CSV table of C-alpha atoms in Angstrom, one decimal:
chain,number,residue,atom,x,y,z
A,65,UNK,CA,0.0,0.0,0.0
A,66,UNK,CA,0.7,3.3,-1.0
A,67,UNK,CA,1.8,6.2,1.4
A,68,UNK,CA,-0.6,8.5,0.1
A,69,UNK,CA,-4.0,6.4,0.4
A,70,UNK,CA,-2.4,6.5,4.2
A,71,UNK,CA,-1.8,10.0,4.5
A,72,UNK,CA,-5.7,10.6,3.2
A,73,UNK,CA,-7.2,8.1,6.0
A,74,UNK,CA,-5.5,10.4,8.6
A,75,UNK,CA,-6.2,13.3,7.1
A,76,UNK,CA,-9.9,12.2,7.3
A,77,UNK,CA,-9.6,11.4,10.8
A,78,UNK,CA,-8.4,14.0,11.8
A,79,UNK,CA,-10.7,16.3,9.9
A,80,UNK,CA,-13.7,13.5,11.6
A,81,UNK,CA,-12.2,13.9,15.0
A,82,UNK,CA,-11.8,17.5,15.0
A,83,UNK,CA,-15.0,18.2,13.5
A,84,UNK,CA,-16.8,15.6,14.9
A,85,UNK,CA,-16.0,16.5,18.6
A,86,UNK,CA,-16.2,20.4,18.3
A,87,UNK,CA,-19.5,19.9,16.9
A,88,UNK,CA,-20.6,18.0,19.8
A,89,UNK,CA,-18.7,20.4,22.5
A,90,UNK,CA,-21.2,23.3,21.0
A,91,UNK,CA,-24.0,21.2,20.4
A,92,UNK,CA,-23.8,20.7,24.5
A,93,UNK,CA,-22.3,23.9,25.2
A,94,UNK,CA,-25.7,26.0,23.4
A,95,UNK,CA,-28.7,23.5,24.3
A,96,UNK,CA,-28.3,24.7,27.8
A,97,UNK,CA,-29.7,28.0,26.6
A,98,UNK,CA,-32.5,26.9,24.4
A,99,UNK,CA,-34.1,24.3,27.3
A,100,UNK,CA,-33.4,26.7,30.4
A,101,UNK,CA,-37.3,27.7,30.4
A,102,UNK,CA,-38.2,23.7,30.5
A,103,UNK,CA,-35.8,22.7,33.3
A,104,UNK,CA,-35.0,25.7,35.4
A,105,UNK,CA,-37.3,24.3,38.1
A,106,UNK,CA,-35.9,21.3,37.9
A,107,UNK,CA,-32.7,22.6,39.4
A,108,UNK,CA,-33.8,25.7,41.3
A,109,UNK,CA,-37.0,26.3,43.9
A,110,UNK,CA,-40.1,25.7,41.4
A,111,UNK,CA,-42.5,28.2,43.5
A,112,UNK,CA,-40.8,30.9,41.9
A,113,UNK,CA,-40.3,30.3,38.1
A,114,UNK,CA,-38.7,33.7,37.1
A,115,UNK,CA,-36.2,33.1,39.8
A,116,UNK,CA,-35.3,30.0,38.4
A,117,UNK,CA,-35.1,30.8,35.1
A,118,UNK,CA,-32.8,33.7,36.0
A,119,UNK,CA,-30.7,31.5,38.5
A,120,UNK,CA,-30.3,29.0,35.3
A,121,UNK,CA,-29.1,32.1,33.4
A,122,UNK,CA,-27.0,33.2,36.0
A,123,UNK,CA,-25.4,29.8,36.0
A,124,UNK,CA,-24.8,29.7,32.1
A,125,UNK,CA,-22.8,33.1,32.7
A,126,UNK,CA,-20.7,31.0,35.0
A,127,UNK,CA,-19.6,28.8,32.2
A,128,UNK,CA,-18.4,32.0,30.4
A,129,UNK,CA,-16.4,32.8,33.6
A,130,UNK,CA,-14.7,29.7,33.6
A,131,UNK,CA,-13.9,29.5,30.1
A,132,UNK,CA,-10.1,31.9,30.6
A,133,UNK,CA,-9.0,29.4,33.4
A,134,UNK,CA,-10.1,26.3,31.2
A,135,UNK,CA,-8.2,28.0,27.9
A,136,UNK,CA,-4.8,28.7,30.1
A,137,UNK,CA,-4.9,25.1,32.1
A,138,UNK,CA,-5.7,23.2,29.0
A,139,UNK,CA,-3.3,25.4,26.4
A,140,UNK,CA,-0.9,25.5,28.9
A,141,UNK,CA,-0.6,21.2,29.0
A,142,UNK,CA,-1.4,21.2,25.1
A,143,UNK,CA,2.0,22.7,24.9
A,144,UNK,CA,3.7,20.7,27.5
A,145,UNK,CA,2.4,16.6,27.0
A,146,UNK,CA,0.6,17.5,23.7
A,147,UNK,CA,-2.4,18.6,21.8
A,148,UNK,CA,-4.1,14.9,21.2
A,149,UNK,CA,-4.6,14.1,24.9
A,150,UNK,CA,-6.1,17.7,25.5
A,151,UNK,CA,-9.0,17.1,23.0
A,152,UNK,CA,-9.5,14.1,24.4
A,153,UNK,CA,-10.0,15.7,28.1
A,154,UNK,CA,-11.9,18.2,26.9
A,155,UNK,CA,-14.6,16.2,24.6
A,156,UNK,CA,-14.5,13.8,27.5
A,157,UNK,CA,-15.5,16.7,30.1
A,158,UNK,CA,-17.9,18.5,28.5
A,159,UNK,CA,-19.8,14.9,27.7
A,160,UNK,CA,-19.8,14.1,31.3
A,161,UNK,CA,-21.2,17.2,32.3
A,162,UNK,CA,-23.9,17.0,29.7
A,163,UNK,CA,-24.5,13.7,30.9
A,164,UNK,CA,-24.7,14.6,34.5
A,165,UNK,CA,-27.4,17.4,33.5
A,166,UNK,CA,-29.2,14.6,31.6
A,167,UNK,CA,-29.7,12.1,34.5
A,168,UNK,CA,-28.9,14.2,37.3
A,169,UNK,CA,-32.1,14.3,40.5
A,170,UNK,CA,-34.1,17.6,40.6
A,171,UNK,CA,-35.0,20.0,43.3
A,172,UNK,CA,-37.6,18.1,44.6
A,173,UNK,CA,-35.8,15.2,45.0
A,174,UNK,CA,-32.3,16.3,46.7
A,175,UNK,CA,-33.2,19.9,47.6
A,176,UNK,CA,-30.1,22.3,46.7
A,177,UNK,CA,-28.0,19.2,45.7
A,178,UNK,CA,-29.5,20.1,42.4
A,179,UNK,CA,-28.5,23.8,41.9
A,180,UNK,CA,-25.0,22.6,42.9
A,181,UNK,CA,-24.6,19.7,40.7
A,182,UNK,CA,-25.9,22.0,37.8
A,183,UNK,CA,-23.3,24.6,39.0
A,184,UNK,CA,-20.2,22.2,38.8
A,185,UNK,CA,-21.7,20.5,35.4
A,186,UNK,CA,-22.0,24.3,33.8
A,187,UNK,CA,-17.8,24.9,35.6
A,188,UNK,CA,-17.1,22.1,33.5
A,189,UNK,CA,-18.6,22.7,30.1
A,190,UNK,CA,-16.8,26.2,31.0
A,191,UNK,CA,-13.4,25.0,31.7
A,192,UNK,CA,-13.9,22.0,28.4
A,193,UNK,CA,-15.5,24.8,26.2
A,194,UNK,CA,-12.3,27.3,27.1
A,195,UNK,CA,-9.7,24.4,26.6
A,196,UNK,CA,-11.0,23.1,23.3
A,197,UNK,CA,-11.0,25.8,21.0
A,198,UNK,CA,-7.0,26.2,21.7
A,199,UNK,CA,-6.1,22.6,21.3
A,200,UNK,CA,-8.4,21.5,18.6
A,201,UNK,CA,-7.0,24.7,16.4
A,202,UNK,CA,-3.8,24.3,17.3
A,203,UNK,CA,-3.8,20.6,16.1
A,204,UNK,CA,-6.0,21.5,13.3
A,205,UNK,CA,-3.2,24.2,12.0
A,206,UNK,CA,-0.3,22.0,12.7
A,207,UNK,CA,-2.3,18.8,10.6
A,208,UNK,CA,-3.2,20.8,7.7
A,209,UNK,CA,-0.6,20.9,4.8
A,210,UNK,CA,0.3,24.6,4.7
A,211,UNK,CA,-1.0,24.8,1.3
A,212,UNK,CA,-4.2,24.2,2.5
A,213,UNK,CA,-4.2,25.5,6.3
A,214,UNK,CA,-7.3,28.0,5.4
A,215,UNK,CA,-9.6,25.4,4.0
A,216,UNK,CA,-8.9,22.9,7.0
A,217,UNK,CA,-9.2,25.5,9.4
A,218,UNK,CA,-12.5,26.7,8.0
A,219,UNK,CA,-13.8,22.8,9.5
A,220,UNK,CA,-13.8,24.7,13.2
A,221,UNK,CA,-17.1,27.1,13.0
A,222,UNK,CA,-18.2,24.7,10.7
A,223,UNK,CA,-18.6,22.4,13.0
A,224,UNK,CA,-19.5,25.0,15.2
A,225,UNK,CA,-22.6,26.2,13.7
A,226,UNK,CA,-23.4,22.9,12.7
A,227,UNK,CA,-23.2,21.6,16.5
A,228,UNK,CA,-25.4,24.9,17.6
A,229,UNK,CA,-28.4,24.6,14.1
A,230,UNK,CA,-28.6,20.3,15.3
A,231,UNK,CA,-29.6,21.9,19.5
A,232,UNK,CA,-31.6,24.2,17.3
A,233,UNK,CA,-33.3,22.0,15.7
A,234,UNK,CA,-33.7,19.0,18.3
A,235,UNK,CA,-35.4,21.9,20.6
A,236,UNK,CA,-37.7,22.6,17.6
A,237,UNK,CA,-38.9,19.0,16.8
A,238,UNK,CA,-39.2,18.3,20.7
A,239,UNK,CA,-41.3,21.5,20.9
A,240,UNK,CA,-43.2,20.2,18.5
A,241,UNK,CA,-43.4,16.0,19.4
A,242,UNK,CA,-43.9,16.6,22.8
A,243,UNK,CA,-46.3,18.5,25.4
A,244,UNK,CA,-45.4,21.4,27.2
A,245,UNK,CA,-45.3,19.0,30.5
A,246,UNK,CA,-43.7,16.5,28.6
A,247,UNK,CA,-40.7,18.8,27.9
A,248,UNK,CA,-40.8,20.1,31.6
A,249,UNK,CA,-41.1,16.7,32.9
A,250,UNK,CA,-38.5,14.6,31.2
A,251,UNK,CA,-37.8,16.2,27.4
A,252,UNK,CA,-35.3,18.2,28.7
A,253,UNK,CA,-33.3,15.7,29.6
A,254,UNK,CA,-33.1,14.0,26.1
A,255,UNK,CA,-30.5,16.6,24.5
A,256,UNK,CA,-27.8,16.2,27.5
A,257,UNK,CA,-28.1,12.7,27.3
A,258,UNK,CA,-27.5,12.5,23.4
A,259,UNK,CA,-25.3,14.9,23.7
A,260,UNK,CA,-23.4,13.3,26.7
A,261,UNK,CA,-23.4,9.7,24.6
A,262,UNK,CA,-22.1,10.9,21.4
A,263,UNK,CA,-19.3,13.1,23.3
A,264,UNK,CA,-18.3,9.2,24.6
A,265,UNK,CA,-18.2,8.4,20.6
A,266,UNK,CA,-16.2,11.5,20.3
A,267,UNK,CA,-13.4,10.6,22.6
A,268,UNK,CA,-12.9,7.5,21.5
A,269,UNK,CA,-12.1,9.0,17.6
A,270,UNK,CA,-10.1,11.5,19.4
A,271,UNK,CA,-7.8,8.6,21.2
A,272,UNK,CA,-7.4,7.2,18.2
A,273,UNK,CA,-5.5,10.1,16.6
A,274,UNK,CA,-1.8,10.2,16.3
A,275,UNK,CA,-0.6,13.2,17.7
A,276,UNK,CA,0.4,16.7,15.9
A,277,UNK,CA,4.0,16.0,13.5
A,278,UNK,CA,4.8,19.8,14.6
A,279,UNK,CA,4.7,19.2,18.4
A,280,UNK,CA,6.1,15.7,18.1
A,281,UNK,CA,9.0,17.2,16.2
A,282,UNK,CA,9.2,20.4,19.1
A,283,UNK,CA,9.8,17.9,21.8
A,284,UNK,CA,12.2,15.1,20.5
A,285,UNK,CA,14.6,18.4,19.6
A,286,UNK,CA,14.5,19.6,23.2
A,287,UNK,CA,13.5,15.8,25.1
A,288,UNK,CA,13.5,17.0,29.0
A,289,UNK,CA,13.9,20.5,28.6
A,290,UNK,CA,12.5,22.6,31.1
A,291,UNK,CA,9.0,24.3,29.4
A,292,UNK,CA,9.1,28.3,29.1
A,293,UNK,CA,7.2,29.7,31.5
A,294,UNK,CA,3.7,30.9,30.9
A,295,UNK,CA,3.6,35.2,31.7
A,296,UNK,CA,7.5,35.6,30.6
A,297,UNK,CA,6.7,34.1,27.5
A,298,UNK,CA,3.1,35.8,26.7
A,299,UNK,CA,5.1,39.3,27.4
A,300,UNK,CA,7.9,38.5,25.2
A,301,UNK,CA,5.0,37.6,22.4
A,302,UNK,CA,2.5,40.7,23.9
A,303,UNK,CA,2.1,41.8,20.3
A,304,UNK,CA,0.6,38.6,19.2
A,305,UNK,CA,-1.4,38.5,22.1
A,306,UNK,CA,-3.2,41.9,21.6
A,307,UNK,CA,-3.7,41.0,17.8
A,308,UNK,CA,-5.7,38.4,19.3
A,309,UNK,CA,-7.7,40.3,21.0
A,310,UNK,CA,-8.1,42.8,18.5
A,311,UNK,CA,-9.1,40.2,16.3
A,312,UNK,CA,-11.6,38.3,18.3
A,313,UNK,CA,-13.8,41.2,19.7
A,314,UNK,CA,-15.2,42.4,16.4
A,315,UNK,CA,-15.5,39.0,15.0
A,316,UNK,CA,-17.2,37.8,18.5
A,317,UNK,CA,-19.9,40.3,19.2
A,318,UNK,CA,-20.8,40.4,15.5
A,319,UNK,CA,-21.1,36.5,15.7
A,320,UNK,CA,-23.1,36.0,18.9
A,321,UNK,CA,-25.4,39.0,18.1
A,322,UNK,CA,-25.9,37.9,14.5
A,323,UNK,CA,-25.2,34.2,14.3
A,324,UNK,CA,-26.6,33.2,17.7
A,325,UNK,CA,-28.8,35.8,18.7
A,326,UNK,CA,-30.2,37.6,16.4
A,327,UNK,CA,-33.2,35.3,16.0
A,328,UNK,CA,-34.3,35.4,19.9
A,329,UNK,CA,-33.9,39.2,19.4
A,330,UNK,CA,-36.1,39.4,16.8
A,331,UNK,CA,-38.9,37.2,18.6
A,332,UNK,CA,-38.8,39.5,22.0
A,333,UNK,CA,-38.0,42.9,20.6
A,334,UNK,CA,-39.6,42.9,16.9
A,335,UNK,CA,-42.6,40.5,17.4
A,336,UNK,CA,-41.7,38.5,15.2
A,337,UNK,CA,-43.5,34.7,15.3
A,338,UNK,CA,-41.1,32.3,16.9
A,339,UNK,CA,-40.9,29.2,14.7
A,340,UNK,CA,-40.4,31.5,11.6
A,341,UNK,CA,-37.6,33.8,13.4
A,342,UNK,CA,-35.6,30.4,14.4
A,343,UNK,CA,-36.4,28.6,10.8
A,344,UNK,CA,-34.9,31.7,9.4
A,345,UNK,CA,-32.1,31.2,11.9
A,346,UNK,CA,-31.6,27.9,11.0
A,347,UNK,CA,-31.4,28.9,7.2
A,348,UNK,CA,-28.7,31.5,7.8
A,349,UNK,CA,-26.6,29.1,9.6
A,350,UNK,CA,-26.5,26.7,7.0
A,351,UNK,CA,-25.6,29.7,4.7
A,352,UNK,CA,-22.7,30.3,6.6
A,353,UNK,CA,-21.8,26.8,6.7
A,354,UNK,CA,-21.8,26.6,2.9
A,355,UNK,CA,-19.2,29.8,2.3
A,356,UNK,CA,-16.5,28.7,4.6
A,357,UNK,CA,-14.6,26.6,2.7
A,358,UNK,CA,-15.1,28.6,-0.3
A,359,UNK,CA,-13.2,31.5,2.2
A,360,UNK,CA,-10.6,29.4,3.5
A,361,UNK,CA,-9.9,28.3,0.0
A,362,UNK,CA,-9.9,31.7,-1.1
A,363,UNK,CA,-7.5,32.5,1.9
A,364,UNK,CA,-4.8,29.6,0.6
A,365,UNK,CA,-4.8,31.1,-2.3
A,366,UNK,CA,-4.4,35.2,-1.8
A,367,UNK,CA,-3.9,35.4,1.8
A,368,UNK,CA,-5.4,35.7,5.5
A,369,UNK,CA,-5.2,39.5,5.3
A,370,UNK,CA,-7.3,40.4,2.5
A,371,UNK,CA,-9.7,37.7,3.6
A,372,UNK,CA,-9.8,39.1,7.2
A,373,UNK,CA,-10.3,42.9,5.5
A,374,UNK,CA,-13.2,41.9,3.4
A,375,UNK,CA,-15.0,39.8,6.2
A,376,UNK,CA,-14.4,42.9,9.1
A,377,UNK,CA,-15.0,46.0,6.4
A,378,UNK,CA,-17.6,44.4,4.9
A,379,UNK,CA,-19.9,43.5,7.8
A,380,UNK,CA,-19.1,46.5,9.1
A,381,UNK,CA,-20.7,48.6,6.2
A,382,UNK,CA,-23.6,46.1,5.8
A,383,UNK,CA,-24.7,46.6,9.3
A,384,UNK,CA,-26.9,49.1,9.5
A,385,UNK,CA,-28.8,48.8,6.1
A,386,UNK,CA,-29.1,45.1,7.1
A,387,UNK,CA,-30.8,46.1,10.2
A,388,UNK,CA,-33.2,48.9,8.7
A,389,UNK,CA,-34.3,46.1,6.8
A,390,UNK,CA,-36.0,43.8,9.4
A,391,UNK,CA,-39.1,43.9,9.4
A,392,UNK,CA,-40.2,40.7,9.3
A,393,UNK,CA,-39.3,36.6,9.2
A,394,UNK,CA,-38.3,36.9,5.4
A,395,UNK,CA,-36.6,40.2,5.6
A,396,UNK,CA,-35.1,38.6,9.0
A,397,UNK,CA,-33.8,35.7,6.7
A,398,UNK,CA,-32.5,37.6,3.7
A,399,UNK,CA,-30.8,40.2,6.3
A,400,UNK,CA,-28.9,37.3,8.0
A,401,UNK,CA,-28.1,34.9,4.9
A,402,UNK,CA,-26.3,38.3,3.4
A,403,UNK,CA,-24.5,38.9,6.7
A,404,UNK,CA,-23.4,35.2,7.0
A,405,UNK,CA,-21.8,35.8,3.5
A,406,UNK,CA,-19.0,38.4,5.0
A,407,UNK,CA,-19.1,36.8,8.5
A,408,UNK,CA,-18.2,33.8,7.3
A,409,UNK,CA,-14.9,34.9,5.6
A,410,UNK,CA,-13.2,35.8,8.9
A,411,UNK,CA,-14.6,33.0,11.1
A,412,UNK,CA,-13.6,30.5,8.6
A,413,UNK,CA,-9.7,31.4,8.4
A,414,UNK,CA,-9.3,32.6,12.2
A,415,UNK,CA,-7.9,29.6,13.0
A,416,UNK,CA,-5.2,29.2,10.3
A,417,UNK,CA,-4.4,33.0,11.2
A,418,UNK,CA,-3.8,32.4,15.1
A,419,UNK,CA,-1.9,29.8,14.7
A,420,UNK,CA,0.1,31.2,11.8
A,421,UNK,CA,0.9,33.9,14.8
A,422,UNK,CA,2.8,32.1,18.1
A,423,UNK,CA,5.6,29.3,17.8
A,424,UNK,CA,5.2,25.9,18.7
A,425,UNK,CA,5.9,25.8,22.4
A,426,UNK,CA,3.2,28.2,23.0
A,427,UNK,CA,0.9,28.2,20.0
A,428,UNK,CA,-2.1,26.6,22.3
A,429,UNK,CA,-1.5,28.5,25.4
A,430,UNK,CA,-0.4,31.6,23.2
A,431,UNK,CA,-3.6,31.7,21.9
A,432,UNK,CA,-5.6,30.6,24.7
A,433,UNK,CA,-5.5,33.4,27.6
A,434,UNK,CA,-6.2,36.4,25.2
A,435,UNK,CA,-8.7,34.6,23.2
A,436,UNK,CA,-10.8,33.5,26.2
A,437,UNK,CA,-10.6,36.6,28.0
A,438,UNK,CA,-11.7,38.6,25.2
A,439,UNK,CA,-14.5,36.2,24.5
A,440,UNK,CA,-15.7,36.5,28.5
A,441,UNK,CA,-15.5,40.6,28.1
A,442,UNK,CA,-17.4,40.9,25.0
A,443,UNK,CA,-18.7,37.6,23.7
A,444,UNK,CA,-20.2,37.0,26.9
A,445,UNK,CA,-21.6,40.2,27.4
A,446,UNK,CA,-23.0,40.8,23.9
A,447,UNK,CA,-26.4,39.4,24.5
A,448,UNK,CA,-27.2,41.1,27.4
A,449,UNK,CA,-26.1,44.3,25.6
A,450,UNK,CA,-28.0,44.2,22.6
A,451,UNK,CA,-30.9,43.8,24.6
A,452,UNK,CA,-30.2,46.4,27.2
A,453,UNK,CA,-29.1,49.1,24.8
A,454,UNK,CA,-31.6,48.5,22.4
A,455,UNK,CA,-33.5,49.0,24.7
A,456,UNK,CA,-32.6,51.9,26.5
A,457,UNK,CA,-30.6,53.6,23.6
A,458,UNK,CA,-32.4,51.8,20.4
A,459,UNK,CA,-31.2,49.1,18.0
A,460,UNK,CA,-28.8,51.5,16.2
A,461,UNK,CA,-27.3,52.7,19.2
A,462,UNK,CA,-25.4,49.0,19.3
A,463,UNK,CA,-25.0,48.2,15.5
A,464,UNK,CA,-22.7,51.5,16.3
A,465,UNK,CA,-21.0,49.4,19.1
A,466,UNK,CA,-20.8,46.3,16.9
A,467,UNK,CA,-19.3,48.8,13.8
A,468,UNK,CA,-16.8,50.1,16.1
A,469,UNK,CA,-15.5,46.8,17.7
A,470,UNK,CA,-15.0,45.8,13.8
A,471,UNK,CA,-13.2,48.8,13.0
A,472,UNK,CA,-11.0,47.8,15.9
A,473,UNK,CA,-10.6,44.0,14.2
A,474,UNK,CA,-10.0,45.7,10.9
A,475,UNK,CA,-7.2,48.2,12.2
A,476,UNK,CA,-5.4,45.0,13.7
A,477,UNK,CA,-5.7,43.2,10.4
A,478,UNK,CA,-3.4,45.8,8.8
A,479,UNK,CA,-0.9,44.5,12.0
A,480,UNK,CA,-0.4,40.9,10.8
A,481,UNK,CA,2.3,39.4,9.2
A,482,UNK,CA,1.2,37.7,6.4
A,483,UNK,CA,1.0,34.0,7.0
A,484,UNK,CA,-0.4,32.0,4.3
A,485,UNK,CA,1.4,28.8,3.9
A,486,UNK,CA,4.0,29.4,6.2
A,487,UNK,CA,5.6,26.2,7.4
A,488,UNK,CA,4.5,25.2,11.3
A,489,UNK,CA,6.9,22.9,12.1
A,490,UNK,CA,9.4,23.1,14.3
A,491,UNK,CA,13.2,22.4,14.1
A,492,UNK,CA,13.6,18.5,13.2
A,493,UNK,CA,15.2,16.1,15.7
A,494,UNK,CA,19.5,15.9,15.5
A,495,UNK,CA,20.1,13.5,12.7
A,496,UNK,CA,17.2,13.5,11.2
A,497,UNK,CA,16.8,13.6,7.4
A,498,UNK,CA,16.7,17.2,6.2
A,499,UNK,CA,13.0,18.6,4.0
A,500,UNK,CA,11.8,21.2,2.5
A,501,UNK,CA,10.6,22.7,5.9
A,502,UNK,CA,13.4,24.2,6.7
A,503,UNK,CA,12.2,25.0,10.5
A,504,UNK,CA,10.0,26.8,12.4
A,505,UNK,CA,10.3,30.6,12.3
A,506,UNK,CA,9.7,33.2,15.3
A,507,UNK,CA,6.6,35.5,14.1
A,508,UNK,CA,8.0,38.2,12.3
A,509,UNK,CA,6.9,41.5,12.2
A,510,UNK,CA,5.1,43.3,9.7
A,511,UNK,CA,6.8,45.4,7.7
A,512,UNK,CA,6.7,49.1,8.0
């Protein structure tokens, strides 16, 4: 047998494992949200149902607040024993949490053991959620030939937004199977428990994943060398780190408020009838499912930057006509189907373009603290603030703030080196055979 029909089978395991788990990790990470109303009193004193709901909510903010100390434990061993056992933790947390949701007593039965076993489940799915992103990129990157690093990397939101449309959808046909004591009395429980049992089916593809060439390489040059410590070495790199930043707050809020949110707004703000607001949400998704690999072909081909530009300028100016627009479900689809067009260049080549940022022996970690802290500041405030302001202020007042944060993400753009099919690998073992890498670079800086 051939070395190529080999290389193929683990390039579509890894593409299955990545995909297949990260799917799953935001499959369980968003049907929390969409079944709070059925079993917040199920966790939480059912005499006073607003107070459950709102101590569910305050719960799910939780999971955002563990998500930075998930991203630096996790990217911090994903750089020390490796990226493959990381995923593996993480897919493997975040179904055991799901699962524990799924089967796990209610109030009535163990009092506040409930509320706390919700809280630790939801700490969990934080601290998985925060670690997988990092690892599962930073393998992703490292697998991909570099000639190809921007379609591969476009398989992350992909899966994504495929993992949050399948909660979508499972909370619509359960909506619509089952009575509304049904759902309170054990529907609920279905999604954790599918989730939690498929996450078991993702570990075990995970396991069975060689781990990243790039890392494997890093550590048989240096075998026993003392790691670089975390904070010296995120200084020494501070640049890279606030380009992350820079690049995740735009791309963030404009995805949660668009992507995720828009169709809830539209039901409790514009009046618009719920099945059609989430069909049209479902639509949009698989839009922006359908463009990514187009824009992370497009990306291999001319470049992250111009890519990035068209995706952060471009939503940018569509924003506010897209808005006036909304008036209802159809208007609501067509608004976010043409906004999923320009999102979906940026999400789809992020990936490559972090990674294509921080060497080897901190790529994960690197990557992980100012990505999850930005995404706790604004991602995980963005829902609250588009409701708030608009309603205090009016819609445009945070389009404005939406514009401005991608103004921010576009300015940074014009920062980045360009990266596009830059070799990842580091510095090949002492004796080994010499290729065309030629060794892994420091990031260099952009010209002036």
């Amino acid at each position: 047998m051939t070395p190529v029909p080999d290389a193929r089978r683990g390039a579509r395991r890894a593409l299955l494992a990545i995909g297949f788990g990260h799917a799953l990790e935001w499959y369980d990470w968003g049907i929390y949200a969409i079944f709070v109303p059925f079993f917040a009193a199920r966790f939480f004193d059912p005499g006073d149902q607003v107070s459950a709901v709102l101590s569910s909510l305050a719960v799910f903010a939780v999971g955002f607040v563990a998500r930075p100390l998930g991203g630096l434990v996790v990217g911090r061993l994903a750089d020390r024993v490796g990226r493959r056992p990381m995923m593996a933790l993480t897919v493997g947390g975040m179904a055991a949490a799901s699962l524990l949701i799924g089967i796990s007593p209610t109030y009535a039965t163990i009092g506040v053991g409930a509320s706390v076993v919700l809280v630790v489940a939801r700490v969990v799915q934080g601290l998985a959620t925060g670690g997988e992103l990092p690892s599962a990129q930073t393998y992703l990157a490292e697998a991909a030939p570099p000639q190809r690093r921007g379609l591969w990397s476009s398989v992350i939101y992909i899966a994504s937004v495929g993992g949050n449309t399948i909660g979508v959808l499972l909370g619509l046909v359960l909506s619509l199977t089952l009575t509304t004591e049904q759902m309170a009395g054990f529907g609920w429980r279905i999604p954790f428990v599918v989730g939690g049992v498929l996450g078991l089916v993702a570990l075990w593809i995970r396991r069975s994943l060689e781990e990243s060439e790039v890392f494997t390489r890093e550590a048989a040059v240096g075998p026993g060398a003392r790691p670089p410590r975390i904070w010296p070495e995120i200084v020494r790199h501070r640049r890279e780190a606030a380009q992350v930043v820079g690049l995740s707050i735009g791309f963030t809020v404009v995805y949660y408020s668009w992507v995720i949110a828009a169709p809830a707004y539209a039901i409790s703000e514009l009046g618009i009838d719920s099945s059609a607001a989430l069909l049209a949400g479902v639509l949009a998704s698989l839009v922006l499912i359908a463009v990514q690999p187009a824009w992370g072909a497009l990306s291999d081909r001319i470049g992250r930057r111009p890519v990035l530009l068209i995706s952060s300028v471009g939503t940018a100016a569509l924003l506010f006509p897209l808005q006036a627009m909304v008036r209802d479900a159809v208007q609501l689809g067509v608004a976010m189907a043409i906004a999923m067009v320009f999102i979906g260049a940026g999400v789809a080549i992020l990936p490559a373009a972090y990674a294509e940022m921080f060497p080897t022996r901190i790529r994960a970690v690197g990557l992980a603290v100012p990505y999850s802290i930005a995404v706790a500041a604004f991602g995980g405030t963005a829902p609250y603030l588009q409701t708030w302001v608009g309603t205090t202020l009016g819609r445009p007042a945070f389009t404005a703030y939406v514009v401005a944060l991608l103004v921010v993400t576009a300015a940074t753009v014009l920062t980045l080196r360009e990266g596009r099919a830059t070799d990842l690998a580091g510095p090949r073992p002492a004796g080994s055979a010499p290729g065309r890498e030629g060794g892994e670079r420091e990031p260099a800086r952009p010209a002036a």
